[in-house]
């Protein structure tokens, strides 16, 4: 099992870096090209949510992202250290229910990112805890002997 | 890629050209532009997303915010987008039901002209 860990401070500019790193490692792990856009978007959503939560509650704390090649799956875990207010605001399992809510309240609807992740990754686990939220996502990967995806 | 924004007005329709990535870092610039346009009396907006490489929920939130603002003035905010990877996020969130989405600026202008 190969693991890459990255920690970054809660700045929006770093989300792009996290997306780039995750996409590069997903490709190397053997995630199909057709899924790389989903990986990029889902990891970006998880990191954006964490950055917004940290900026609100604990701007000095870093956000951690762990990227694992785990027996035929590429697994990403984003861990923050902020309270999980947004997870109570919506039912993340159904993005369609968000539409009316979005038009009714603030435009930057909390929880929308989680709904997007749920719609993108086939395996998602959101674990709110007393010390923060952990979002684990995974995608199928087919490693090759040299560590590069089959073309 | 960073975000490039431009806009022009043709008849009563303000066309906003967006190029690059709309995410948590760049979305505030798009939000400012949309607010500025509405504050200056542009209530019919067409956002051309054909050159957008990446869009996340922050960007969606900005577009929904823009839609709320123009609707308060009986206006409209519609989109031009044919890229599957961008359309997918609108479908996941159900926003294809909220925004008029056209295949080209010309098609959107024709539809807008019919609605006048």
Tab-separated table of C-alpha atoms in Angstrom:
chain	number	residue	atom	x	y	z
A	1	UNK	CA	0.000	0.000	0.000
A	2	UNK	CA	1.472	3.340	-1.085
A	3	UNK	CA	0.350	6.431	0.749
A	4	UNK	CA	0.859	10.130	0.085
A	5	UNK	CA	-0.078	12.629	2.765
A	6	UNK	CA	-0.454	16.347	2.342
A	7	UNK	CA	-1.319	19.021	4.859
A	8	UNK	CA	-2.184	22.560	3.888
A	9	UNK	CA	-3.352	25.720	5.598
A	10	UNK	CA	-6.951	26.820	5.078
A	11	UNK	CA	-6.418	29.019	2.030
A	12	UNK	CA	-8.637	28.731	-1.080
A	13	UNK	CA	-5.558	28.865	-3.333
A	14	UNK	CA	-4.300	25.577	-1.876
A	15	UNK	CA	-7.425	23.687	-2.942
A	16	UNK	CA	-6.234	23.793	-6.538
A	17	UNK	CA	-2.883	22.319	-5.485
A	18	UNK	CA	-4.658	19.520	-3.627
A	19	UNK	CA	-6.763	18.802	-6.731
A	20	UNK	CA	-3.684	18.627	-8.929
A	21	UNK	CA	-1.821	16.308	-6.542
A	22	UNK	CA	-4.858	14.021	-6.152
A	23	UNK	CA	-5.386	13.787	-9.915
A	24	UNK	CA	-1.712	13.056	-10.560
A	25	UNK	CA	-1.624	10.293	-7.944
A	26	UNK	CA	-4.958	8.853	-9.122
A	27	UNK	CA	-3.540	8.592	-12.643
A	28	UNK	CA	-0.380	6.946	-11.346
A	29	UNK	CA	-2.396	4.551	-9.181
A	30	UNK	CA	-4.308	3.330	-12.219
A	31	UNK	CA	-7.634	5.159	-12.039
A	32	UNK	CA	-9.197	5.197	-15.519
A	33	UNK	CA	-8.837	8.468	-17.462
A	34	UNK	CA	-12.628	8.712	-17.682
A	35	UNK	CA	-12.846	8.906	-13.878
A	36	UNK	CA	-10.097	11.463	-13.323
A	37	UNK	CA	-12.483	14.416	-13.716
A	38	UNK	CA	-14.660	12.926	-10.986
A	39	UNK	CA	-11.650	12.480	-8.703
A	40	UNK	CA	-10.540	16.058	-9.342
A	41	UNK	CA	-13.994	17.496	-8.646
A	42	UNK	CA	-14.767	15.334	-5.593
A	43	UNK	CA	-11.383	16.011	-3.957
A	44	UNK	CA	-11.782	19.717	-4.730
A	45	UNK	CA	-15.235	19.734	-3.132
A	46	UNK	CA	-14.019	17.965	0.007
A	47	UNK	CA	-11.055	20.349	0.345
A	48	UNK	CA	-13.181	23.462	-0.362
A	49	UNK	CA	-15.645	22.408	2.328
A	50	UNK	CA	-12.792	21.884	4.785
A	51	UNK	CA	-11.200	25.252	3.917
A	52	UNK	CA	-14.495	27.110	4.417
A	53	UNK	CA	-15.101	25.325	7.730
A	54	UNK	CA	-11.580	26.076	8.971
A	55	UNK	CA	-11.763	29.737	7.940
A	56	UNK	CA	-14.919	30.006	10.037
A	57	UNK	CA	-13.833	28.046	13.094
A	58	UNK	CA	-10.078	27.417	13.203
A	59	UNK	CA	-8.109	29.275	10.488
A	60	UNK	CA	-4.758	28.381	12.025
A	61	UNK	CA	-5.291	24.624	11.871
A	62	UNK	CA	-4.087	22.646	8.850
A	63	UNK	CA	-6.255	20.373	6.689
A	64	UNK	CA	-4.996	16.868	5.986
A	65	UNK	CA	-5.422	14.836	2.839
A	66	UNK	CA	-4.336	11.236	2.546
A	67	UNK	CA	-4.127	9.437	-0.802
A	68	UNK	CA	-3.847	5.662	-0.743
A	69	UNK	CA	-3.417	2.894	-3.230
A	70	UNK	CA	-5.441	0.261	-1.389
A	71	UNK	CA	-5.939	-3.178	-3.012
A	72	UNK	CA	-7.416	-2.170	-6.320
A	73	UNK	CA	-8.955	1.081	-5.060
A	74	UNK	CA	-7.631	4.626	-5.009
A	75	UNK	CA	-8.729	6.032	-1.673
A	76	UNK	CA	-8.734	9.693	-0.639
A	77	UNK	CA	-9.419	10.886	2.900
A	78	UNK	CA	-9.818	14.578	3.695
A	79	UNK	CA	-9.755	15.370	7.407
A	80	UNK	CA	-10.536	18.726	8.969
A	81	UNK	CA	-10.611	20.013	12.525
A	82	UNK	CA	-13.771	22.140	12.400
A	83	UNK	CA	-17.339	21.533	13.661
A	84	UNK	CA	-19.655	19.935	11.103
A	85	UNK	CA	-22.418	22.591	10.968
A	86	UNK	CA	-23.018	22.223	7.237
A	87	UNK	CA	-23.625	18.489	7.427
A	88	UNK	CA	-26.735	19.091	9.513
A	89	UNK	CA	-28.094	21.627	7.029
A	90	UNK	CA	-28.991	19.280	4.183
A	91	UNK	CA	-29.590	15.703	3.289
A	92	UNK	CA	-26.492	15.045	1.229
A	93	UNK	CA	-27.937	11.919	-0.367
A	94	UNK	CA	-30.238	13.826	-2.688
A	95	UNK	CA	-28.924	16.795	-4.615
A	96	UNK	CA	-32.288	17.424	-6.252
A	97	UNK	CA	-33.800	18.511	-2.951
A	98	UNK	CA	-31.223	21.263	-2.773
A	99	UNK	CA	-32.649	23.319	-5.608
A	100	UNK	CA	-35.598	24.858	-3.805
A	101	UNK	CA	-33.517	25.350	-0.689
A	102	UNK	CA	-30.760	27.063	-2.662
A	103	UNK	CA	-33.169	29.535	-4.175
A	104	UNK	CA	-34.754	30.175	-0.811
A	105	UNK	CA	-31.716	30.965	1.294
A	106	UNK	CA	-28.132	32.100	0.926
A	107	UNK	CA	-26.552	31.334	-2.443
A	108	UNK	CA	-23.496	29.645	-1.020
A	109	UNK	CA	-25.584	26.820	0.365
A	110	UNK	CA	-23.645	24.792	2.912
A	111	UNK	CA	-23.731	21.082	2.192
A	112	UNK	CA	-23.872	21.436	-1.573
A	113	UNK	CA	-20.289	20.219	-1.863
A	114	UNK	CA	-21.139	17.045	0.044
A	115	UNK	CA	-24.098	16.438	-2.266
A	116	UNK	CA	-21.816	16.810	-5.273
A	117	UNK	CA	-19.305	14.349	-3.805
A	118	UNK	CA	-22.110	11.860	-3.114
A	119	UNK	CA	-23.169	12.171	-6.732
A	120	UNK	CA	-19.647	11.653	-8.054
A	121	UNK	CA	-17.905	8.939	-6.087
A	122	UNK	CA	-19.463	5.471	-5.904
A	123	UNK	CA	-17.965	4.919	-2.473
A	124	UNK	CA	-18.196	7.819	-0.009
A	125	UNK	CA	-18.177	7.917	3.752
A	126	UNK	CA	-18.686	11.156	5.672
A	127	UNK	CA	-17.795	10.843	9.359
A	128	UNK	CA	-18.567	13.873	11.495
A	129	UNK	CA	-16.800	13.702	14.829
A	130	UNK	CA	-16.267	15.911	17.872
A	131	UNK	CA	-12.907	17.070	16.550
A	132	UNK	CA	-13.789	17.502	12.884
A	133	UNK	CA	-15.073	15.795	9.767
A	134	UNK	CA	-13.469	12.988	7.808
A	135	UNK	CA	-14.540	12.427	4.189
A	136	UNK	CA	-13.321	9.201	2.647
A	137	UNK	CA	-13.880	8.498	-1.042
A	138	UNK	CA	-12.576	5.806	-3.321
A	139	UNK	CA	-12.491	4.806	-6.963
A	140	UNK	CA	-11.461	1.618	-8.745
A	141	UNK	CA	-7.824	1.473	-9.842
A	142	UNK	CA	-5.951	-0.978	-11.998
A	143	UNK	CA	-2.266	-0.736	-11.212
A	144	UNK	CA	0.358	-1.845	-13.686
A	145	UNK	CA	3.804	-3.248	-12.807
A	146	UNK	CA	5.571	0.079	-13.361
A	147	UNK	CA	3.002	1.945	-11.269
A	148	UNK	CA	1.442	3.746	-14.223
A	149	UNK	CA	-2.128	3.367	-15.420
A	150	UNK	CA	-2.783	1.102	-18.387
A	151	UNK	CA	-3.649	3.107	-21.527
B	1	UNK	CA	-5.558	28.010	-15.166
B	2	UNK	CA	-6.792	31.218	-13.615
B	3	UNK	CA	-10.160	32.787	-14.303
B	4	UNK	CA	-10.666	35.282	-17.138
B	5	UNK	CA	-13.855	37.330	-17.239
B	6	UNK	CA	-15.242	39.628	-19.892
B	7	UNK	CA	-18.668	40.999	-20.718
B	8	UNK	CA	-20.542	42.856	-23.428
B	9	UNK	CA	-24.110	43.956	-23.938
B	10	UNK	CA	-26.062	43.169	-27.099
B	11	UNK	CA	-29.587	44.607	-27.170
B	12	UNK	CA	-30.882	43.989	-23.651
B	13	UNK	CA	-28.762	40.896	-23.079
B	14	UNK	CA	-25.451	41.063	-21.213
B	15	UNK	CA	-23.126	38.265	-22.260
B	16	UNK	CA	-20.546	37.249	-19.655
B	17	UNK	CA	-17.593	35.326	-21.095
B	18	UNK	CA	-15.909	33.048	-18.561
B	19	UNK	CA	-12.642	31.217	-19.185
B	20	UNK	CA	-10.641	28.970	-16.838
B	21	UNK	CA	-11.454	27.486	-13.444
B	22	UNK	CA	-14.354	28.536	-11.209
B	23	UNK	CA	-13.600	27.263	-7.718
B	24	UNK	CA	-13.405	28.412	-4.112
B	25	UNK	CA	-10.402	30.609	-5.016
B	26	UNK	CA	-11.718	32.309	-8.156
B	27	UNK	CA	-15.514	32.278	-7.641
B	28	UNK	CA	-15.513	35.533	-5.612
B	29	UNK	CA	-14.383	37.395	-8.760
B	30	UNK	CA	-17.316	36.049	-10.752
B	31	UNK	CA	-19.658	36.907	-7.870
B	32	UNK	CA	-18.353	40.494	-7.813
B	33	UNK	CA	-18.849	40.847	-11.565
B	34	UNK	CA	-22.426	39.529	-11.458
B	35	UNK	CA	-23.304	41.799	-8.524
B	36	UNK	CA	-21.745	44.767	-10.293
B	37	UNK	CA	-23.661	44.069	-13.508
B	38	UNK	CA	-26.967	43.801	-11.652
B	39	UNK	CA	-26.232	46.952	-9.652
B	40	UNK	CA	-25.673	48.757	-12.956
B	41	UNK	CA	-29.074	47.679	-14.256
B	42	UNK	CA	-28.141	44.622	-16.320
B	43	UNK	CA	-30.935	42.202	-15.454
B	44	UNK	CA	-30.728	39.785	-18.377
B	45	UNK	CA	-27.458	37.859	-18.175
B	46	UNK	CA	-26.096	35.084	-20.357
B	47	UNK	CA	-23.026	33.340	-18.937
B	48	UNK	CA	-20.968	31.627	-21.628
B	49	UNK	CA	-19.213	28.659	-20.003
B	50	UNK	CA	-17.800	27.052	-23.119
B	51	UNK	CA	-14.230	27.897	-22.057
B	52	UNK	CA	-14.647	26.863	-18.415
B	53	UNK	CA	-12.227	24.046	-17.527
B	54	UNK	CA	-13.483	23.401	-14.032
B	55	UNK	CA	-16.580	24.266	-12.014
B	56	UNK	CA	-17.310	23.278	-8.423
B	57	UNK	CA	-20.165	23.873	-5.992
B	58	UNK	CA	-18.764	27.282	-5.024
B	59	UNK	CA	-19.180	28.340	-8.652
B	60	UNK	CA	-22.678	26.885	-8.720
B	61	UNK	CA	-23.497	28.888	-5.605
B	62	UNK	CA	-22.330	32.079	-7.310
B	63	UNK	CA	-24.497	31.374	-10.371
B	64	UNK	CA	-27.526	30.654	-8.164
B	65	UNK	CA	-26.827	33.872	-6.251
B	66	UNK	CA	-26.728	35.771	-9.549
B	67	UNK	CA	-30.010	34.164	-10.600
B	68	UNK	CA	-31.674	35.256	-7.350
B	69	UNK	CA	-30.468	38.816	-7.871
B	70	UNK	CA	-31.734	39.145	-11.464
B	71	UNK	CA	-35.034	37.460	-10.609
B	72	UNK	CA	-35.618	40.155	-8.007
B	73	UNK	CA	-35.719	42.537	-10.995
B	74	UNK	CA	-37.779	40.204	-13.230
B	75	UNK	CA	-34.574	39.416	-15.069
B	76	UNK	CA	-32.922	36.211	-16.224
B	77	UNK	CA	-29.601	34.417	-15.921
B	78	UNK	CA	-29.014	31.698	-18.478
B	79	UNK	CA	-26.014	29.649	-19.499
B	80	UNK	CA	-24.242	28.471	-22.623
B	81	UNK	CA	-22.624	25.099	-22.031
B	82	UNK	CA	-22.119	21.942	-24.050
B	83	UNK	CA	-19.258	20.390	-22.053
B	84	UNK	CA	-20.397	17.110	-20.524
B	85	UNK	CA	-18.095	17.359	-17.494
B	86	UNK	CA	-19.548	20.774	-16.600
B	87	UNK	CA	-23.143	19.762	-17.364
B	88	UNK	CA	-22.744	16.753	-15.095
B	89	UNK	CA	-22.441	18.883	-11.964
B	90	UNK	CA	-25.619	20.782	-12.928
B	91	UNK	CA	-27.418	17.452	-13.324
B	92	UNK	CA	-26.140	16.039	-10.011
B	93	UNK	CA	-27.450	19.068	-8.144
B	94	UNK	CA	-30.712	19.316	-10.095
B	95	UNK	CA	-29.799	22.778	-11.381
B	96	UNK	CA	-30.580	21.871	-14.997
B	97	UNK	CA	-34.178	22.529	-13.915
B	98	UNK	CA	-33.326	26.000	-12.690
B	99	UNK	CA	-31.085	27.436	-15.414
B	100	UNK	CA	-31.860	27.769	-19.091
B	101	UNK	CA	-28.873	26.031	-20.711
B	102	UNK	CA	-28.161	26.618	-24.397
B	103	UNK	CA	-25.730	25.117	-26.873
B	104	UNK	CA	-24.512	28.475	-28.222
B	105	UNK	CA	-24.732	32.217	-27.639
B	106	UNK	CA	-26.711	32.540	-30.875
B	107	UNK	CA	-29.264	29.966	-29.733
B	108	UNK	CA	-29.652	31.729	-26.395
B	109	UNK	CA	-30.044	35.119	-28.088
B	110	UNK	CA	-32.760	33.749	-30.364
B	111	UNK	CA	-34.627	32.292	-27.375
B	112	UNK	CA	-34.202	35.535	-25.465
B	113	UNK	CA	-35.534	37.493	-28.454
B	114	UNK	CA	-38.624	35.293	-28.618
B	115	UNK	CA	-39.313	35.878	-24.918
B	116	UNK	CA	-39.146	39.658	-25.184
